[in-house]
Amino acid sequence: MSEKRNTKRGGRERSLFDYMRKYDEKDLIKKSDENIVSSDVSSKDSGENIDKNVMIQTSKEETVRNTENIESRIIFIDKVEASPPPSLEEVSYAEDMYILDVAYEGSSGRAVVYLYDENDNKLKIYRDRSGHRPYFYVDIDPSRVKEILREDARYIIDVYRVQKIDLLRKKFVNRTKIVVTDPLSVRRLREKFQNYWEANIKYHHNYIYDMGIIPGLRHKIYNGSITPLYQTDLKKIEDEINRLFNEESEEVRKTAVSWYLLFEEKPPKIKRAAIDIEVYTPIKSRVPNPKTAEYPIVSIALSDVDGRNIVFILLREGIGSVDELKDLGSDVEIRVYSSERDLVLDFFNTIYDYPLIVTFNGDNFDLPYLYERSLRLGISKDFIPIVMKENHATFKHSLHIDLYRFFKNKSIQNYAMEGRYKEHTLDSIATSILGEGKLSREEGVGRMSIGKLARYNLRDAQITLKLTTFQDELIMRLIILIMRISKLGIEDVTRTQVSAWIKNLFYWEHRRNNYFIPNEKEIREIKSKKTTEATIKGKKYAGAIVIEPPQGVFFKVSVLDFASLYPSIIKRWNLSYETIDPAPGECNKTTDILDERGIKIHEVCLDSPGITSVIIGLLRDFRVKIFKKKSKDKNIDPSLRSWYDVVQRALKVYVNASYGVFGHENFPLYAVPVAESVTALGRMIITRTMEKAREMGLLVLYGDTDSLFLWDPEPEKLEKLRQWVLERYGLELEVDKEFRFVAFSLKKNYFGVYQQGGIDIKGLVGKKKNTPKFAKEAFNEILQKISGVEKPEEIVKVREWIKDLVHEIYTKLKNYEYTLDQLSFTVMLSKDVKEYVKNTPQHVKAAMMLIREGVQVSQGDNITFVKVRGKEGVKPIQLAKISEIDLDKYIEILRTTLEQVMLPLSIDWDEISGSVMKLHKFIS
DNA sequence: AACTGTGGCCGTGTAG
DNA sequence: CTACACGGCCACAGTT
């Protein structure tokens, strides 16, 4: 039974390791045994007559039964029987289960829907009963198609004519639908045709679109059909939509209601556990390779939402006494094994209870390692619950979220989490979000004592879990909401970028509206007119305007902001790939797209609402008009309000990313004229607004893309300008920030001190992560001092203070009083060392030196180096000595960093450095 | 042949 | 996605 099931889910599975050589299993076990030093507590002298082979070992001498009163429960486990992962219960009917995912099952050739039942916290499956099959479209007659596919008849289920709307050509079109037996046949057979449509869509996505599934919602499954279930009061929603969207058409309002429901339905609470494995390594810096899995797994930790914490730990020689495990906490269960195989098997048996498992980097490490190691330990594939898929790893009995991949998502990092973490390590994310990071360790896993190892491992699992539970499950609720908006399953959503979310959402909407999904080739052919040139060489089209700021300090500065400018433009000008530049005679009513010079660059059809315009417009309106307000409304119950905050964040992700993806040429619905119309209209709007402001006597100091910095504006004039923008462009211009003063140095480089205190630093060198610490510290100190300034007159005093400080730092630098760490630069290697063919930047030079020393360096690594005297000019920090640093270079860096702050205050660097230099020369 | 000055370009990080 | 800042690389020209 289970065997059958395994192979079924394994239909699409393709092991990472298929191409690897087949091992002699006996040999392997022997080899691994050499690494795992067996402890003296062997099966022979311990638990022969103990119930279920479980006993407690508190020290080497005494063996006692489990007692509740000791600090943590320590259980010695002696022999574990392998058991296959349980089969998931299959249902044919469902009333109120949440759909979490959909996959294609090769063995049955059917779509499988993963359902979460909140009543028993179990994952269940539904196999398609509607007879849905993979398909694609071509533009030739069925009879011709049958002829072309004569030799592939056994893969063909049906061939027939279908009529749908072709948005690009604005008419109904007939195409031939070819229904085939399996997804692979789509891939193969489409090549026999010159033109084909919808043949690049993954089958499980097709299933979601065609069945109208909205992952993350409750559904009713009955008689082969699947329909979302709602508990929300429809009347209330309709009333609110009619009130807030009264200017929209009937059709848009209807769509709005269906969208609103996604944000009101409560999310499921999913039972889950976080896991983390530790692998023995002989050398601290070496990361074990999951492809070979040559070192033993010495510890696994599990932490679940019900407060259960387990550490599965391997007893080895020379890692201290089991006594060390006593005080891990009363809620911690410690299971000690003398055999790695038993440890792994027992771990597998334990995770069978969970419908969802969470890891940090499990796709690339924990799961493949566990999988390969299990094979090495002689565990048969049927007893390993892990499945290696094309681009991720998961479980046979549960779904898997890899938080590393989710938090690495730029939109999550910048928009949903508001840039709270900068690096993508578990430690850095947890520290900045939870205020609690990994445990520190000096030694490699191989040398840690048993107590330390257990604690370290457990902490990792606990913080991994906490990343999904903090702030009332913020991350889980966010994931569920993104699933609902994008119509992707949980495993896809947590692993793909925002462009994939947006693409899927648009495909779903096309299918729902009976539109053919256009292929990339035809959009490019029909909508390719490009009219603007980018300022920067090598870019495709012109972007935004940045106003040159005056250098200096300005008191009482208000910053005005167009609320989500680009999405608003997309909505207001009906921009979409199908509405832009209509073919002659195809459109009745058009409007010109003018840029900031008043030159017509494109035109857009206004006959019917454009699909991207409608959807992006709706998402924007939902965020601005409804959820941003609700998330701050003190009259709403706090827990509901926090839900609205999550909704608002999810919408923010989509709204902010929407323009970006449509401007990316790899995006399937990309059209250059749309992208350049958006930026051109943006330039036009900010330019006209700036002109109007000046006409009204307002002083515009600076502006970038969608913002205007005004110097001491009169409130009445501000309000008048707001009204003008609203009437003229239908856009909302808001006061975003009020600065006590702003110091400008260059475009995209300034700092401001808020009315209520607090500093905003933009672009300045002192803020960049690749600036050495010594310069950053000086920069911050100066800024702190400046932020205390209340009135213009006080600047003079600060000026003197700064001069003294710079003197001090300058002298300290000259006297080698900084450490290498304070002087180091950290720069990311954005590609492999070998790929730097045009130039060899400094960090690459340093990386090459590291490689010569035998250190592994790869793409994405941060290289830390210092500048030294001599031909190469750099050395990785590991190889450098303080005496060889290049003083002049560091003085230069200090100069550029501080000058950006000093110049607006009219402090001359040469004046300061000149006197220090003389002093220095005099002393030496 | 070695050195110096210069301007364009490359690479990184950032603003929006 | 484009715009911008900054440092360093590199080719080229002209000089010693």
PDB file of C-alpha atoms in Angstrom, chain A residues 289-395:
ATOM      1  CA  ASN A 289      28.192  18.107   0.814  1.00  0.00           C
ATOM      2  CA  PRO A 290      24.651  16.721   0.522  1.00  0.00           C
ATOM      3  CA  LYS A 291      25.484  15.024  -2.763  1.00  0.00           C
ATOM      4  CA  THR A 292      27.924  12.690  -1.109  1.00  0.00           C
ATOM      5  CA  ALA A 293      26.671  12.863   2.495  1.00  0.00           C
ATOM      6  CA  GLU A 294      29.892  11.318   3.686  1.00  0.00           C
ATOM      7  CA  TYR A 295      29.761  12.479   7.293  1.00  0.00           C
ATOM      8  CA  PRO A 296      27.314  11.268   9.922  1.00  0.00           C
ATOM      9  CA  ILE A 297      24.286  13.182  11.083  1.00  0.00           C
ATOM     10  CA  VAL A 298      25.063  13.706  14.747  1.00  0.00           C
ATOM     11  CA  SER A 299      22.020  15.595  15.871  1.00  0.00           C
ATOM     12  CA  ILE A 300      18.546  16.549  14.697  1.00  0.00           C
ATOM     13  CA  ALA A 301      16.241  18.983  16.455  1.00  0.00           C
ATOM     14  CA  LEU A 302      12.510  19.394  16.122  1.00  0.00           C
ATOM     15  CA  SER A 303      10.313  22.126  17.515  1.00  0.00           C
ATOM     16  CA  ASP A 304       6.575  22.235  16.926  1.00  0.00           C
ATOM     17  CA  VAL A 305       3.692  24.664  17.375  1.00  0.00           C
ATOM     18  CA  ASP A 306       2.283  22.751  20.350  1.00  0.00           C
ATOM     19  CA  GLY A 307       5.469  23.379  22.302  1.00  0.00           C
ATOM     20  CA  ARG A 308       7.036  20.001  21.726  1.00  0.00           C
ATOM     21  CA  ASN A 309      10.829  20.101  21.476  1.00  0.00           C
ATOM     22  CA  ILE A 310      12.915  17.060  20.653  1.00  0.00           C
ATOM     23  CA  VAL A 311      16.620  16.601  20.154  1.00  0.00           C
ATOM     24  CA  PHE A 312      17.728  13.368  18.492  1.00  0.00           C
ATOM     25  CA  ILE A 313      21.366  13.044  19.369  1.00  0.00           C
ATOM     26  CA  LEU A 314      24.096  10.577  18.555  1.00  0.00           C
ATOM     27  CA  LEU A 315      26.302   9.340  21.371  1.00  0.00           C
ATOM     28  CA  ARG A 316      29.938   9.394  20.358  1.00  0.00           C
ATOM     29  CA  GLU A 317      33.217   9.096  22.166  1.00  0.00           C
ATOM     30  CA  GLY A 318      34.942  12.199  23.331  1.00  0.00           C
ATOM     31  CA  ILE A 319      31.996  14.574  23.333  1.00  0.00           C
ATOM     32  CA  GLY A 320      31.374  14.641  27.055  1.00  0.00           C
ATOM     33  CA  SER A 321      28.841  13.066  29.364  1.00  0.00           C
ATOM     34  CA  VAL A 322      25.111  12.724  28.870  1.00  0.00           C
ATOM     35  CA  ASP A 323      24.775  14.692  32.101  1.00  0.00           C
ATOM     36  CA  GLU A 324      25.287  17.780  30.022  1.00  0.00           C
ATOM     37  CA  LEU A 325      21.874  17.184  28.497  1.00  0.00           C
ATOM     38  CA  LYS A 326      20.006  17.455  31.785  1.00  0.00           C
ATOM     39  CA  ASP A 327      19.279  21.129  31.867  1.00  0.00           C
ATOM     40  CA  LEU A 328      18.009  21.866  28.373  1.00  0.00           C
ATOM     41  CA  GLY A 329      14.603  22.699  29.792  1.00  0.00           C
ATOM     42  CA  SER A 330      11.652  20.753  31.118  1.00  0.00           C
ATOM     43  CA  ASP A 331       9.799  20.929  27.829  1.00  0.00           C
ATOM     44  CA  VAL A 332      12.658  19.329  25.928  1.00  0.00           C
ATOM     45  CA  GLU A 333      12.778  15.661  25.112  1.00  0.00           C
ATOM     46  CA  ILE A 334      16.218  14.276  24.451  1.00  0.00           C
ATOM     47  CA  ARG A 335      16.616  11.038  22.621  1.00  0.00           C
ATOM     48  CA  VAL A 336      20.038   9.510  22.655  1.00  0.00           C
ATOM     49  CA  TYR A 337      21.151   6.926  20.103  1.00  0.00           C
ATOM     50  CA  SER A 338      24.265   4.909  19.663  1.00  0.00           C
ATOM     51  CA  SER A 339      23.479   4.224  16.037  1.00  0.00           C
ATOM     52  CA  GLU A 340      23.017   6.911  13.419  1.00  0.00           C
ATOM     53  CA  ARG A 341      20.634   4.695  11.492  1.00  0.00           C
ATOM     54  CA  ASP A 342      18.351   4.382  14.518  1.00  0.00           C
ATOM     55  CA  LEU A 343      18.496   8.106  15.021  1.00  0.00           C
ATOM     56  CA  VAL A 344      17.434   8.847  11.487  1.00  0.00           C
ATOM     57  CA  LEU A 345      14.706   6.206  11.462  1.00  0.00           C
ATOM     58  CA  ASP A 346      13.287   7.392  14.756  1.00  0.00           C
ATOM     59  CA  PHE A 347      13.332  10.948  13.481  1.00  0.00           C
ATOM     60  CA  PHE A 348      11.390   9.859  10.417  1.00  0.00           C
ATOM     61  CA  ASN A 349       8.830   8.073  12.579  1.00  0.00           C
ATOM     62  CA  THR A 350       8.378  11.251  14.591  1.00  0.00           C
ATOM     63  CA  ILE A 351       7.770  13.610  11.693  1.00  0.00           C
ATOM     64  CA  TYR A 352       4.984  11.467  10.247  1.00  0.00           C
ATOM     65  CA  ASP A 353       2.598  13.343  12.570  1.00  0.00           C
ATOM     66  CA  TYR A 354       3.089  16.665  10.823  1.00  0.00           C
ATOM     67  CA  PRO A 355       1.170  17.928   7.809  1.00  0.00           C
ATOM     68  CA  LEU A 356       3.695  20.711   7.295  1.00  0.00           C
ATOM     69  CA  ILE A 357       7.419  20.820   7.975  1.00  0.00           C
ATOM     70  CA  VAL A 358       9.453  23.999   8.083  1.00  0.00           C
ATOM     71  CA  THR A 359      13.198  24.274   7.541  1.00  0.00           C
ATOM     72  CA  PHE A 360      15.792  26.913   6.923  1.00  0.00           C
ATOM     73  CA  ASN A 361      17.636  25.959   3.748  1.00  0.00           C
ATOM     74  CA  GLY A 362      16.117  22.472   3.817  1.00  0.00           C
ATOM     75  CA  ASP A 363      15.792  22.413   0.023  1.00  0.00           C
ATOM     76  CA  ASN A 364      19.501  22.628  -0.486  1.00  0.00           C
ATOM     77  CA  PHE A 365      20.862  21.033   2.619  1.00  0.00           C
ATOM     78  CA  ASP A 366      18.838  19.264   5.295  1.00  0.00           C
ATOM     79  CA  LEU A 367      16.505  17.265   3.064  1.00  0.00           C
ATOM     80  CA  PRO A 368      18.973  16.190   0.367  1.00  0.00           C
ATOM     81  CA  TYR A 369      21.503  15.346   3.064  1.00  0.00           C
ATOM     82  CA  LEU A 370      19.003  13.294   5.022  1.00  0.00           C
ATOM     83  CA  TYR A 371      17.944  11.572   1.825  1.00  0.00           C
ATOM     84  CA  GLU A 372      21.409  10.684   0.629  1.00  0.00           C
ATOM     85  CA  ARG A 373      22.639   9.806   4.091  1.00  0.00           C
ATOM     86  CA  SER A 374      19.672   7.487   4.603  1.00  0.00           C
ATOM     87  CA  LEU A 375      20.570   5.647   1.419  1.00  0.00           C
ATOM     88  CA  ARG A 376      24.140   5.367   2.636  1.00  0.00           C
ATOM     89  CA  LEU A 377      22.905   3.962   5.923  1.00  0.00           C
ATOM     90  CA  GLY A 378      21.127   1.253   3.998  1.00  0.00           C
ATOM     91  CA  ILE A 379      17.596   2.565   4.495  1.00  0.00           C
ATOM     92  CA  SER A 380      15.418   1.552   1.574  1.00  0.00           C
ATOM     93  CA  LYS A 381      13.827   4.288  -0.513  1.00  0.00           C
ATOM     94  CA  ASP A 382      10.362   3.224   0.611  1.00  0.00           C
ATOM     95  CA  PHE A 383      11.256   4.079   4.175  1.00  0.00           C
ATOM     96  CA  ILE A 384      12.682   7.484   3.407  1.00  0.00           C
ATOM     97  CA  PRO A 385       9.912  10.109   3.537  1.00  0.00           C
ATOM     98  CA  ILE A 386      11.838  12.635   1.460  1.00  0.00           C
ATOM     99  CA  VAL A 387      11.160  13.384  -2.199  1.00  0.00           C
ATOM    100  CA  MET A 388      13.631  15.261  -4.347  1.00  0.00           C
ATOM    101  CA  LYS A 389      11.757  17.298  -6.936  1.00  0.00           C
ATOM    102  CA  GLU A 390      13.134  19.305  -9.837  1.00  0.00           C
ATOM    103  CA  ASN A 391      13.700  22.519  -7.934  1.00  0.00           C
ATOM    104  CA  HIS A 392      13.003  21.693  -4.354  1.00  0.00           C
ATOM    105  CA  ALA A 393      12.814  18.980  -1.752  1.00  0.00           C
ATOM    106  CA  THR A 394       9.702  17.902   0.106  1.00  0.00           C
ATOM    107  CA  PHE A 395       8.123  14.996   1.957  1.00  0.00           C
TER     108      PHE A 395
END
